[in-house]
Amino acid sequence: MIVPPGSTIGIIGGGQLGRMLSIAAAGLGYKCHIFDPHDHPCAADVAARFTQASFGDDGALAAFGDSVDVATYEFENLPVEALKVLDDKLKPGVKSLAIAQDRAREKQFIETAGARVAPWRSIESLDDVRSAVAEIGTPLVLKTGRYGYDGKGQAWVRSADEIESAWSAIGQEPAIAEAGIDFFAEFSVILARWPDGSHVFWDSPENRHRDGILRVSTVPCSADVRSQLAEAQAGAIRMAEALGHVGVLTVEFFASADGPLVNEIAPRVHNSGHWTIEGAVTSQFEQHIRAICDLPAGSTALTGLSASMENLIGDEVDRWPELVAESGAHVHIYGKGDSRPGRKMGHVSRIIAPT
Ligand code: ADP
Ligand code: MG
């Protein structure tokens, strides 16, 4: 059902993704209502309405649901049961959320959908870590089952004598153990899917991380990554279909010598797609709004020969005077206040125009 411009879109989560969704929605004449537990979420600065309440507050969620025509989320660590009150108004639905927020379920789901992942084991105890090391070998990475982001909740086991320290480092929580992959590149598949099952892909960005945090995304990707895209895109769309996903879905991959391995999925717009704001005819943010409101798809073609996006992390945002003075640089500052180390404060995109 079409949700026409003028309607209100609810966004659960008030971070930079909610902010950029809200800006894109405003461009099409929608109003946004942000739902977030924090005092001054940066999305609320650019939205028509803001409800401050905990993500598990049933009453507040019900009132929020009544006030919006369609609702979406920009953050996956949300209580699935509480969100069920939004019923069909929530796009993507709770299935995408439930799978993406639990690493063990996510890995199983990816394999069932017929895509490949690194060898992995489900971990409940120190003994499970010992068995995983015996079976998979090292290096191996422990990742908490829930709440990990930007490399948080992860610890490497490089040799058997690091088993106990790694298990302590992740807080002895339910986790997965995953083989360390000697990838030659990382990339993502970003797609948007509509209620009728139609879908579009953008060019796949090649992504460089440091300390578990995305630093730079570039399109087009290298030829070696490009040769893995057919398999990667086929896997990504099978996952979107199995989830009945509506909106943007991002799948992170390791490009290995044996082909593409799925790292993780995000049922939402993604940092590796920020270049689409200026680098694609339709940004991931506008396209997500189009998909959940059932408007036609916009073109995902590149606007230039290439695009790159660099994150501004922590006090790197203090470089803004130099960046805003750089001709052609597209500077985005999220208005988050405190620039704590490791916090994503903004990004800058550069598009190489056709000659
Ligand atoms: P997050 O949810 O924090 O993004 P990821 O699982 O994507 O967690 O890990 C963050 C980054 O850490 C990855 O993009 C990659 O650079 C590195 N990494 C994660 N898992 C592995 C692995 N199995 N082998 C090699 N590098 C990995
Ligand atoms: Mg990741």
mmCIF file of C-alpha atoms and ligand atoms in Angstrom:
data_model
loop_
_atom_site.group_PDB
_atom_site.id
_atom_site.type_symbol
_atom_site.label_atom_id
_atom_site.label_comp_id
_atom_site.label_asym_id
_atom_site.label_seq_id
_atom_site.Cartn_x
_atom_site.Cartn_y
_atom_site.Cartn_z
ATOM 1 C CA MET A 1 0.000 0.000 0.000
ATOM 2 C CA ILE A 2 1.393 3.377 -0.993
ATOM 3 C CA VAL A 3 2.197 5.767 1.838
ATOM 4 C CA PRO A 4 2.015 9.144 0.084
ATOM 5 C CA PRO A 5 4.179 12.218 0.706
ATOM 6 C CA GLY A 6 2.741 14.245 3.572
ATOM 7 C CA SER A 7 2.455 11.088 5.716
ATOM 8 C CA THR A 8 4.473 10.484 8.880
ATOM 9 C CA ILE A 9 7.297 7.941 9.010
ATOM 10 C CA GLY A 10 8.340 6.595 12.399
ATOM 11 C CA ILE A 11 12.052 5.868 12.847
ATOM 12 C CA ILE A 12 13.145 3.758 15.805
ATOM 13 C CA GLY A 13 16.653 4.833 16.771
ATOM 14 C CA GLY A 14 17.876 8.411 16.627
ATOM 15 C CA GLY A 15 21.504 8.091 15.509
ATOM 16 C CA GLN A 16 23.150 9.280 12.315
ATOM 17 C CA LEU A 17 21.336 6.705 10.171
ATOM 18 C CA GLY A 18 17.979 7.970 11.471
ATOM 19 C CA ARG A 19 19.151 11.511 10.847
ATOM 20 C CA MET A 20 20.080 10.833 7.215
ATOM 21 C CA LEU A 21 16.827 8.866 6.686
ATOM 22 C CA SER A 22 14.885 11.783 8.101
ATOM 23 C CA ILE A 23 16.627 14.292 5.832
ATOM 24 C CA ALA A 24 15.897 12.095 2.788
ATOM 25 C CA ALA A 25 12.265 11.626 3.838
ATOM 26 C CA ALA A 26 11.829 15.382 4.210
ATOM 27 C CA GLY A 27 13.032 15.794 0.630
ATOM 28 C CA LEU A 28 10.040 13.743 -0.512
ATOM 29 C CA GLY A 29 7.620 15.671 1.694
ATOM 30 C CA TYR A 30 7.326 13.199 4.588
ATOM 31 C CA LYS A 31 7.479 14.062 8.260
ATOM 32 C CA CYS A 32 9.513 11.876 10.618
ATOM 33 C CA HIS A 33 8.872 10.878 14.194
ATOM 34 C CA ILE A 34 11.986 9.622 16.025
ATOM 35 C CA PHE A 35 11.762 7.113 18.889
ATOM 36 C CA ASP A 36 14.898 6.896 21.053
ATOM 37 C CA PRO A 37 15.760 6.652 24.763
ATOM 38 C CA HIS A 38 18.507 9.323 24.755
ATOM 39 C CA ASP A 39 18.236 12.991 25.707
ATOM 40 C CA HIS A 40 19.304 14.597 22.440
ATOM 41 C CA PRO A 41 19.521 12.002 19.666
ATOM 42 C CA CYS A 42 21.023 13.636 16.594
ATOM 43 C CA ALA A 43 18.125 12.527 14.362
ATOM 44 C CA ALA A 44 15.632 14.478 16.473
ATOM 45 C CA ASP A 45 17.300 17.742 15.379
ATOM 46 C CA VAL A 46 16.068 17.187 11.818
ATOM 47 C CA ALA A 47 12.709 15.490 12.484
ATOM 48 C CA ALA A 48 9.187 16.796 13.043
ATOM 49 C CA ARG A 49 8.634 14.862 16.254
ATOM 50 C CA PHE A 50 10.589 13.007 18.925
ATOM 51 C CA THR A 51 9.457 10.537 21.570
ATOM 52 C CA GLN A 52 11.987 9.870 24.316
ATOM 53 C CA ALA A 53 11.284 6.422 25.724
ATOM 54 C CA SER A 54 13.032 3.131 26.232
ATOM 55 C CA PHE A 55 12.925 0.718 23.293
ATOM 56 C CA GLY A 56 11.042 -1.784 25.447
ATOM 57 C CA ASP A 57 8.321 0.651 26.600
ATOM 58 C CA ASP A 58 5.146 -1.040 25.281
ATOM 59 C CA GLY A 59 2.864 1.912 25.989
ATOM 60 C CA ALA A 60 5.153 4.457 24.343
ATOM 61 C CA LEU A 61 5.640 2.165 21.328
ATOM 62 C CA ALA A 62 1.868 1.718 20.941
ATOM 63 C CA ALA A 63 1.302 5.500 21.019
ATOM 64 C CA PHE A 64 4.197 5.983 18.584
ATOM 65 C CA GLY A 65 2.646 3.351 16.286
ATOM 66 C CA ASP A 66 -0.689 5.179 16.333
ATOM 67 C CA SER A 67 1.009 8.462 15.410
ATOM 68 C CA VAL A 68 2.793 7.182 12.272
ATOM 69 C CA ASP A 69 1.702 5.796 8.891
ATOM 70 C CA VAL A 70 4.687 3.463 8.540
ATOM 71 C CA ALA A 71 7.600 2.709 10.877
ATOM 72 C CA THR A 72 11.166 1.559 10.353
ATOM 73 C CA TYR A 73 14.358 1.086 12.399
ATOM 74 C CA GLU A 74 17.916 2.303 11.993
ATOM 75 C CA PHE A 75 19.408 0.123 14.725
ATOM 76 C CA GLU A 76 19.088 -3.618 15.229
ATOM 77 C CA ASN A 77 19.574 -4.129 18.946
ATOM 78 C CA LEU A 78 15.887 -3.678 19.705
ATOM 79 C CA PRO A 79 13.540 -5.892 21.713
ATOM 80 C CA VAL A 80 11.663 -7.860 19.065
ATOM 81 C CA GLU A 81 8.681 -8.733 21.290
ATOM 82 C CA ALA A 82 7.962 -5.072 22.122
ATOM 83 C CA LEU A 83 8.116 -4.064 18.451
ATOM 84 C CA LYS A 84 5.398 -6.557 17.517
ATOM 85 C CA VAL A 85 2.836 -3.929 18.606
ATOM 86 C CA LEU A 86 3.684 -2.071 15.364
ATOM 87 C CA ASP A 87 2.520 -5.104 13.382
ATOM 88 C CA ASP A 88 2.326 -4.496 9.604
ATOM 89 C CA LYS A 89 3.312 -0.867 9.952
ATOM 90 C CA LEU A 90 6.903 -1.966 10.693
ATOM 91 C CA LYS A 91 9.073 -2.270 7.584
ATOM 92 C CA PRO A 92 11.288 -4.231 7.429
ATOM 93 C CA GLY A 93 9.443 -6.614 9.744
ATOM 94 C CA VAL A 94 10.626 -8.209 12.967
ATOM 95 C CA LYS A 95 12.029 -11.303 11.226
ATOM 96 C CA SER A 96 14.867 -9.306 9.670
ATOM 97 C CA LEU A 97 15.572 -7.792 13.079
ATOM 98 C CA ALA A 98 15.439 -11.038 15.061
ATOM 99 C CA ILE A 99 17.944 -12.722 12.763
ATOM 100 C CA ALA A 100 20.373 -9.827 12.361
ATOM 101 C CA GLN A 101 20.636 -9.186 16.118
ATOM 102 C CA ASP A 102 21.735 -12.692 17.053
ATOM 103 C CA ARG A 103 25.011 -13.774 15.469
ATOM 104 C CA ALA A 104 24.402 -17.524 15.827
ATOM 105 C CA ARG A 105 20.915 -17.334 14.276
ATOM 106 C CA GLU A 106 22.324 -15.039 11.609
ATOM 107 C CA LYS A 107 25.055 -17.505 10.607
ATOM 108 C CA GLN A 108 22.561 -20.389 10.481
ATOM 109 C CA PHE A 109 20.175 -18.298 8.423
ATOM 110 C CA ILE A 110 22.887 -17.287 5.933
ATOM 111 C CA GLU A 111 23.907 -20.914 5.437
ATOM 112 C CA THR A 112 20.282 -22.020 5.032
ATOM 113 C CA ALA A 113 19.858 -19.314 2.391
ATOM 114 C CA GLY A 114 22.681 -21.007 0.481
ATOM 115 C CA ALA A 115 25.463 -18.479 1.037
ATOM 116 C CA ARG A 116 28.895 -19.311 2.460
ATOM 117 C CA VAL A 117 30.327 -18.160 5.778
ATOM 118 C CA ALA A 118 33.644 -18.712 7.570
ATOM 119 C CA PRO A 119 33.781 -21.933 9.636
ATOM 120 C CA TRP A 120 32.083 -21.100 12.942
ATOM 121 C CA ARG A 121 30.782 -22.605 16.201
ATOM 122 C CA SER A 122 28.211 -21.548 18.729
ATOM 123 C CA ILE A 123 29.849 -20.792 22.121
ATOM 124 C CA GLU A 124 28.244 -21.074 25.578
ATOM 125 C CA SER A 125 31.253 -21.909 27.758
ATOM 126 C CA LEU A 126 35.039 -21.925 28.008
ATOM 127 C CA ASP A 127 34.981 -25.592 26.997
ATOM 128 C CA ASP A 128 33.139 -24.641 23.808
ATOM 129 C CA VAL A 129 35.941 -22.172 22.998
ATOM 130 C CA ARG A 130 38.514 -24.943 23.555
ATOM 131 C CA SER A 131 36.607 -27.283 21.224
ATOM 132 C CA ALA A 132 36.231 -24.569 18.586
ATOM 133 C CA VAL A 133 40.002 -23.936 18.642
ATOM 134 C CA ALA A 134 40.662 -27.681 18.374
ATOM 135 C CA GLU A 135 38.272 -28.022 15.427
ATOM 136 C CA ILE A 136 38.704 -24.730 13.534
ATOM 137 C CA GLY A 137 42.243 -23.811 14.576
ATOM 138 C CA THR A 138 43.704 -20.341 15.031
ATOM 139 C CA PRO A 139 43.493 -17.464 14.375
ATOM 140 C CA LEU A 140 39.892 -17.383 15.460
ATOM 141 C CA VAL A 141 37.691 -14.537 16.615
ATOM 142 C CA LEU A 142 35.104 -14.647 19.405
ATOM 143 C CA LYS A 143 32.113 -12.360 18.841
ATOM 144 C CA THR A 144 29.387 -11.867 21.432
ATOM 145 C CA GLY A 145 26.047 -13.169 20.191
ATOM 146 C CA ARG A 146 24.408 -9.791 20.715
ATOM 147 C CA TYR A 147 25.114 -6.061 20.930
ATOM 148 C CA GLY A 148 28.393 -6.030 18.997
ATOM 149 C CA TYR A 149 29.120 -3.120 16.640
ATOM 150 C CA ASP A 150 32.214 -1.363 15.275
ATOM 151 C CA GLY A 151 34.332 -4.319 16.397
ATOM 152 C CA LYS A 152 33.095 -4.140 19.994
ATOM 153 C CA GLY A 153 32.376 -7.425 21.765
ATOM 154 C CA GLN A 154 35.129 -9.214 19.834
ATOM 155 C CA ALA A 155 38.367 -10.864 20.934
ATOM 156 C CA TRP A 156 40.948 -12.738 18.877
ATOM 157 C CA VAL A 157 42.462 -16.074 19.801
ATOM 158 C CA ARG A 158 45.786 -16.173 17.926
ATOM 159 C CA SER A 159 47.096 -19.217 19.731
ATOM 160 C CA ALA A 160 45.691 -21.718 22.226
ATOM 161 C CA ASP A 161 47.200 -19.832 25.196
ATOM 162 C CA GLU A 162 44.867 -16.890 24.465
ATOM 163 C CA ILE A 163 41.679 -18.937 24.902
ATOM 164 C CA GLU A 164 40.991 -17.922 28.492
ATOM 165 C CA SER A 165 41.885 -14.253 28.089
ATOM 166 C CA ALA A 166 39.696 -13.937 24.986
ATOM 167 C CA TRP A 167 36.770 -15.626 26.750
ATOM 168 C CA SER A 168 37.154 -13.137 29.635
ATOM 169 C CA ALA A 169 37.567 -10.209 27.242
ATOM 170 C CA ILE A 170 34.117 -10.792 25.740
ATOM 171 C CA GLY A 171 32.603 -11.063 29.232
ATOM 172 C CA GLN A 172 32.035 -14.863 29.155
ATOM 173 C CA GLU A 173 28.812 -14.301 27.244
ATOM 174 C CA PRO A 174 27.096 -16.523 24.680
ATOM 175 C CA ALA A 175 29.067 -15.958 21.513
ATOM 176 C CA ILE A 176 30.220 -17.391 18.255
ATOM 177 C CA ALA A 177 33.742 -18.448 17.372
ATOM 178 C CA GLU A 178 34.685 -17.807 13.774
ATOM 179 C CA ALA A 179 37.778 -18.670 11.766
ATOM 180 C CA GLY A 180 40.001 -15.695 11.002
ATOM 181 C CA ILE A 181 39.754 -15.133 7.259
ATOM 182 C CA ASP A 182 42.764 -14.117 5.228
ATOM 183 C CA PHE A 183 40.632 -12.008 2.888
ATOM 184 C CA PHE A 184 42.150 -9.840 0.158
ATOM 185 C CA ALA A 185 39.318 -7.301 0.427
ATOM 186 C CA GLU A 186 36.026 -6.576 2.155
ATOM 187 C CA PHE A 187 32.967 -5.397 0.279
ATOM 188 C CA SER A 188 29.249 -5.064 0.761
ATOM 189 C CA VAL A 189 26.162 -5.764 -1.277
ATOM 190 C CA ILE A 190 23.522 -3.099 -0.705
ATOM 191 C CA LEU A 191 20.066 -3.735 -2.070
ATOM 192 C CA ALA A 192 16.578 -2.377 -1.626
ATOM 193 C CA ARG A 193 13.531 -4.619 -1.891
ATOM 194 C CA TRP A 194 9.869 -3.721 -2.332
ATOM 195 C CA PRO A 195 6.706 -5.405 -1.003
ATOM 196 C CA ASP A 196 6.071 -6.962 -4.455
ATOM 197 C CA GLY A 197 9.500 -8.641 -4.332
ATOM 198 C CA SER A 198 11.204 -6.356 -6.861
ATOM 199 C CA HIS A 199 14.658 -5.145 -5.926
ATOM 200 C CA VAL A 200 17.609 -2.996 -6.968
ATOM 201 C CA PHE A 201 21.344 -3.139 -6.190
ATOM 202 C CA TRP A 202 23.849 -0.331 -6.017
ATOM 203 C CA ASP A 203 27.450 -0.759 -7.094
ATOM 204 C CA SER A 204 29.187 -2.724 -4.372
ATOM 205 C CA PRO A 205 31.630 -0.651 -2.336
ATOM 206 C CA GLU A 206 34.999 -2.033 -1.308
ATOM 207 C CA ASN A 207 35.428 -1.332 2.405
ATOM 208 C CA ARG A 208 38.578 -0.759 4.452
ATOM 209 C CA HIS A 209 38.391 -1.181 8.219
ATOM 210 C CA ARG A 210 40.801 -0.310 10.996
ATOM 211 C CA ASP A 211 40.413 -1.703 14.530
ATOM 212 C CA GLY A 212 37.046 -3.189 13.522
ATOM 213 C CA ILE A 213 35.656 0.199 12.391
ATOM 214 C CA LEU A 214 34.897 1.122 8.785
ATOM 215 C CA ARG A 215 37.308 3.800 7.543
ATOM 216 C CA VAL A 216 36.794 4.115 3.793
ATOM 217 C CA SER A 217 34.340 2.788 1.194
ATOM 218 C CA THR A 218 35.030 3.107 -2.530
ATOM 219 C CA VAL A 219 33.135 2.400 -5.736
ATOM 220 C CA PRO A 220 33.649 0.932 -8.204
ATOM 221 C CA CYS A 221 35.325 -2.013 -6.519
ATOM 222 C CA SER A 222 38.478 -3.652 -7.880
ATOM 223 C CA ALA A 223 38.291 -6.245 -10.658
ATOM 224 C CA ASP A 224 39.123 -9.061 -8.218
ATOM 225 C CA VAL A 225 36.140 -8.149 -6.069
ATOM 226 C CA ARG A 226 33.935 -7.620 -9.110
ATOM 227 C CA SER A 227 34.475 -11.237 -10.129
ATOM 228 C CA GLN A 228 32.796 -12.274 -6.831
ATOM 229 C CA LEU A 229 29.733 -10.036 -7.158
ATOM 230 C CA ALA A 230 27.469 -12.405 -9.080
ATOM 231 C CA GLU A 231 27.645 -15.032 -6.324
ATOM 232 C CA ALA A 232 27.439 -12.386 -3.588
ATOM 233 C CA GLN A 233 24.396 -10.636 -5.047
ATOM 234 C CA ALA A 234 22.599 -13.930 -5.665
ATOM 235 C CA GLY A 235 23.132 -14.891 -2.013
ATOM 236 C CA ALA A 236 22.021 -11.465 -0.775
ATOM 237 C CA ILE A 237 18.743 -11.524 -2.676
ATOM 238 C CA ARG A 238 17.984 -15.081 -1.510
ATOM 239 C CA MET A 239 18.401 -13.793 2.052
ATOM 240 C CA ALA A 240 16.168 -10.764 1.418
ATOM 241 C CA GLU A 241 13.498 -13.076 0.001
ATOM 242 C CA ALA A 242 13.723 -15.523 2.889
ATOM 243 C CA LEU A 243 13.264 -12.598 5.296
ATOM 244 C CA GLY A 244 10.420 -11.056 3.284
ATOM 245 C CA HIS A 245 12.571 -7.950 3.682
ATOM 246 C CA VAL A 246 11.188 -4.549 2.656
ATOM 247 C CA GLY A 247 13.636 -1.645 2.513
ATOM 248 C CA VAL A 248 17.431 -1.558 2.314
ATOM 249 C CA LEU A 249 19.390 -4.672 3.279
ATOM 250 C CA THR A 250 23.186 -4.704 3.489
ATOM 251 C CA VAL A 251 25.338 -7.810 3.416
ATOM 252 C CA GLU A 252 29.012 -7.519 4.366
ATOM 253 C CA PHE A 253 31.427 -9.907 2.619
ATOM 254 C CA PHE A 254 35.008 -11.039 2.835
ATOM 255 C CA ALA A 255 36.517 -11.498 -0.630
ATOM 256 C CA SER A 256 38.660 -14.605 -0.131
ATOM 257 C CA ALA A 257 40.697 -16.649 -2.569
ATOM 258 C CA ASP A 258 37.869 -19.237 -2.415
ATOM 259 C CA GLY A 259 35.186 -16.689 -3.256
ATOM 260 C CA PRO A 260 32.809 -14.472 -1.275
ATOM 261 C CA LEU A 261 32.099 -15.325 2.369
ATOM 262 C CA VAL A 262 29.298 -13.507 4.162
ATOM 263 C CA ASN A 263 30.474 -11.722 7.294
ATOM 264 C CA GLU A 264 27.205 -10.283 8.566
ATOM 265 C CA ILE A 265 23.918 -8.756 7.499
ATOM 266 C CA ALA A 266 22.392 -5.426 8.483
ATOM 267 C CA PRO A 267 18.621 -5.067 7.907
ATOM 268 C CA ARG A 268 19.002 -1.376 7.188
ATOM 269 C CA VAL A 269 20.920 1.406 5.531
ATOM 270 C CA HIS A 270 24.622 1.016 6.211
ATOM 271 C CA ASN A 271 27.765 3.057 6.694
ATOM 272 C CA SER A 272 29.293 1.512 3.557
ATOM 273 C CA GLY A 273 26.409 3.062 1.570
ATOM 274 C CA HIS A 274 26.891 6.677 2.661
ATOM 275 C CA TRP A 275 28.642 7.473 -0.633
ATOM 276 C CA THR A 276 25.260 6.984 -2.370
ATOM 277 C CA ILE A 277 24.070 10.397 -1.075
ATOM 278 C CA GLU A 278 26.105 12.167 -3.742
ATOM 279 C CA GLY A 279 27.602 9.212 -5.628
ATOM 280 C CA ALA A 280 24.363 7.560 -6.807
ATOM 281 C CA VAL A 281 21.292 9.056 -8.485
ATOM 282 C CA THR A 282 19.184 7.805 -5.556
ATOM 283 C CA SER A 283 20.763 7.484 -2.122
ATOM 284 C CA GLN A 284 20.290 4.445 0.090
ATOM 285 C CA PHE A 285 18.322 6.691 2.476
ATOM 286 C CA GLU A 286 15.839 7.954 -0.118
ATOM 287 C CA GLN A 287 15.511 4.455 -1.565
ATOM 288 C CA HIS A 288 14.722 2.990 1.850
ATOM 289 C CA ILE A 289 11.951 5.578 2.244
ATOM 290 C CA ARG A 290 10.696 4.793 -1.292
ATOM 291 C CA ALA A 291 10.640 1.044 -0.565
ATOM 292 C CA ILE A 292 8.845 1.224 2.798
ATOM 293 C CA CYS A 293 6.333 3.742 1.367
ATOM 294 C CA ASP A 294 5.932 1.602 -1.777
ATOM 295 C CA LEU A 295 6.921 4.386 -4.175
ATOM 296 C CA PRO A 296 8.710 3.355 -7.384
ATOM 297 C CA ALA A 297 12.447 2.592 -7.200
ATOM 298 C CA GLY A 298 14.865 5.396 -8.016
ATOM 299 C CA SER A 299 17.891 4.833 -10.247
ATOM 300 C CA THR A 300 20.939 3.445 -8.475
ATOM 301 C CA ALA A 301 23.357 4.483 -11.246
ATOM 302 C CA LEU A 302 26.613 6.197 -10.295
ATOM 303 C CA THR A 303 26.657 9.969 -10.739
ATOM 304 C CA GLY A 304 30.390 9.982 -11.475
ATOM 305 C CA LEU A 305 33.204 7.685 -12.486
ATOM 306 C CA SER A 306 33.954 6.798 -8.887
ATOM 307 C CA ALA A 307 33.081 7.747 -5.340
ATOM 308 C CA SER A 308 34.785 7.389 -2.006
ATOM 309 C CA MET A 309 33.535 7.918 1.512
ATOM 310 C CA GLU A 310 35.791 8.470 4.495
ATOM 311 C CA ASN A 311 34.461 8.295 8.046
ATOM 312 C CA LEU A 312 35.297 11.034 10.547
ATOM 313 C CA ILE A 313 35.866 9.116 13.756
ATOM 314 C CA GLY A 314 36.345 10.698 17.169
ATOM 315 C CA ASP A 315 38.293 13.962 17.008
ATOM 316 C CA GLU A 316 38.849 13.603 13.236
ATOM 317 C CA VAL A 317 35.691 15.688 12.979
ATOM 318 C CA ASP A 318 37.844 18.612 14.151
ATOM 319 C CA ARG A 319 39.277 18.575 10.621
ATOM 320 C CA TRP A 320 36.038 20.189 9.431
ATOM 321 C CA PRO A 321 37.532 23.626 8.596
ATOM 322 C CA GLU A 322 39.966 22.057 6.132
ATOM 323 C CA LEU A 323 37.297 19.714 4.716
ATOM 324 C CA VAL A 324 34.618 22.336 4.138
ATOM 325 C CA ALA A 325 37.283 24.403 2.353
ATOM 326 C CA GLU A 326 38.076 21.497 0.001
ATOM 327 C CA SER A 327 36.439 22.083 -3.358
ATOM 328 C CA GLY A 328 33.987 19.302 -4.201
ATOM 329 C CA ALA A 329 34.209 17.470 -0.868
ATOM 330 C CA HIS A 330 30.767 16.636 0.567
ATOM 331 C CA VAL A 331 31.040 17.017 4.327
ATOM 332 C CA HIS A 332 28.459 15.475 6.644
ATOM 333 C CA ILE A 333 28.615 16.202 10.361
ATOM 334 C CA TYR A 334 26.118 14.313 12.487
ATOM 335 C CA GLY A 335 25.718 16.867 15.276
ATOM 336 C CA LYS A 336 26.377 14.310 18.014
ATOM 337 C CA GLY A 337 28.168 16.575 20.472
ATOM 338 C CA ASP A 338 30.981 14.758 22.279
ATOM 339 C CA SER A 339 33.623 13.296 19.965
ATOM 340 C CA ARG A 340 34.574 10.257 22.033
ATOM 341 C CA PRO A 341 37.339 8.019 20.598
ATOM 342 C CA GLY A 342 35.900 5.488 18.155
ATOM 343 C CA ARG A 343 32.605 7.369 17.797
ATOM 344 C CA LYS A 344 31.375 8.010 14.249
ATOM 345 C CA MET A 345 30.984 11.805 14.127
ATOM 346 C CA GLY A 346 30.604 12.453 10.413
ATOM 347 C CA HIS A 347 31.861 11.481 6.980
ATOM 348 C CA VAL A 348 33.169 13.081 3.826
ATOM 349 C CA SER A 349 32.457 11.883 0.290
ATOM 350 C CA ARG A 350 34.330 12.698 -2.892
ATOM 351 C CA ILE A 351 32.930 11.998 -6.329
ATOM 352 C CA ILE A 352 35.146 11.890 -9.424
ATOM 353 C CA ALA A 353 33.102 13.479 -12.216
ATOM 354 C CA PRO A 354 33.102 12.095 -15.758
ATOM 355 C CA THR A 355 35.566 14.019 -17.936
HETATM 356 P P1 ADP B 1 30.706 -5.423 13.629
HETATM 357 O O1 ADP B 1 29.311 -5.840 13.967
HETATM 358 O O2 ADP B 1 31.422 -4.784 14.756
HETATM 359 O O3 ADP B 1 30.765 -4.661 12.324
HETATM 360 P P2 ADP B 1 32.083 -7.532 12.191
HETATM 361 O O4 ADP B 1 31.850 -8.968 12.406
HETATM 362 O O5 ADP B 1 31.644 -6.950 10.902
HETATM 363 O O6 ADP B 1 31.464 -6.782 13.427
HETATM 364 O O7 ADP B 1 33.647 -7.255 12.382
HETATM 365 C C1 ADP B 1 34.248 -5.994 12.181
HETATM 366 C C2 ADP B 1 35.481 -6.137 11.294
HETATM 367 O O8 ADP B 1 36.447 -7.002 11.924
HETATM 368 C C3 ADP B 1 35.217 -6.764 9.938
HETATM 369 O O9 ADP B 1 34.722 -5.837 8.996
HETATM 370 C C4 ADP B 1 36.617 -7.292 9.594
HETATM 371 O O10 ADP B 1 37.460 -6.253 9.175
HETATM 372 C C5 ADP B 1 37.110 -7.806 10.946
HETATM 373 N N1 ADP B 1 36.724 -9.238 11.087
HETATM 374 C C6 ADP B 1 35.576 -9.699 11.649
HETATM 375 N N2 ADP B 1 35.491 -11.039 11.570
HETATM 376 C C7 ADP B 1 36.610 -11.457 10.945
HETATM 377 C C8 ADP B 1 37.113 -12.736 10.551
HETATM 378 N N3 ADP B 1 36.443 -13.870 10.776
HETATM 379 N N4 ADP B 1 38.312 -12.774 9.896
HETATM 380 C C9 ADP B 1 39.004 -11.633 9.636
HETATM 381 N N5 ADP B 1 38.579 -10.402 9.982
HETATM 382 C C10 ADP B 1 37.404 -10.293 10.623
HETATM 383 MG MG MG B 2 30.443 -5.353 10.381
#
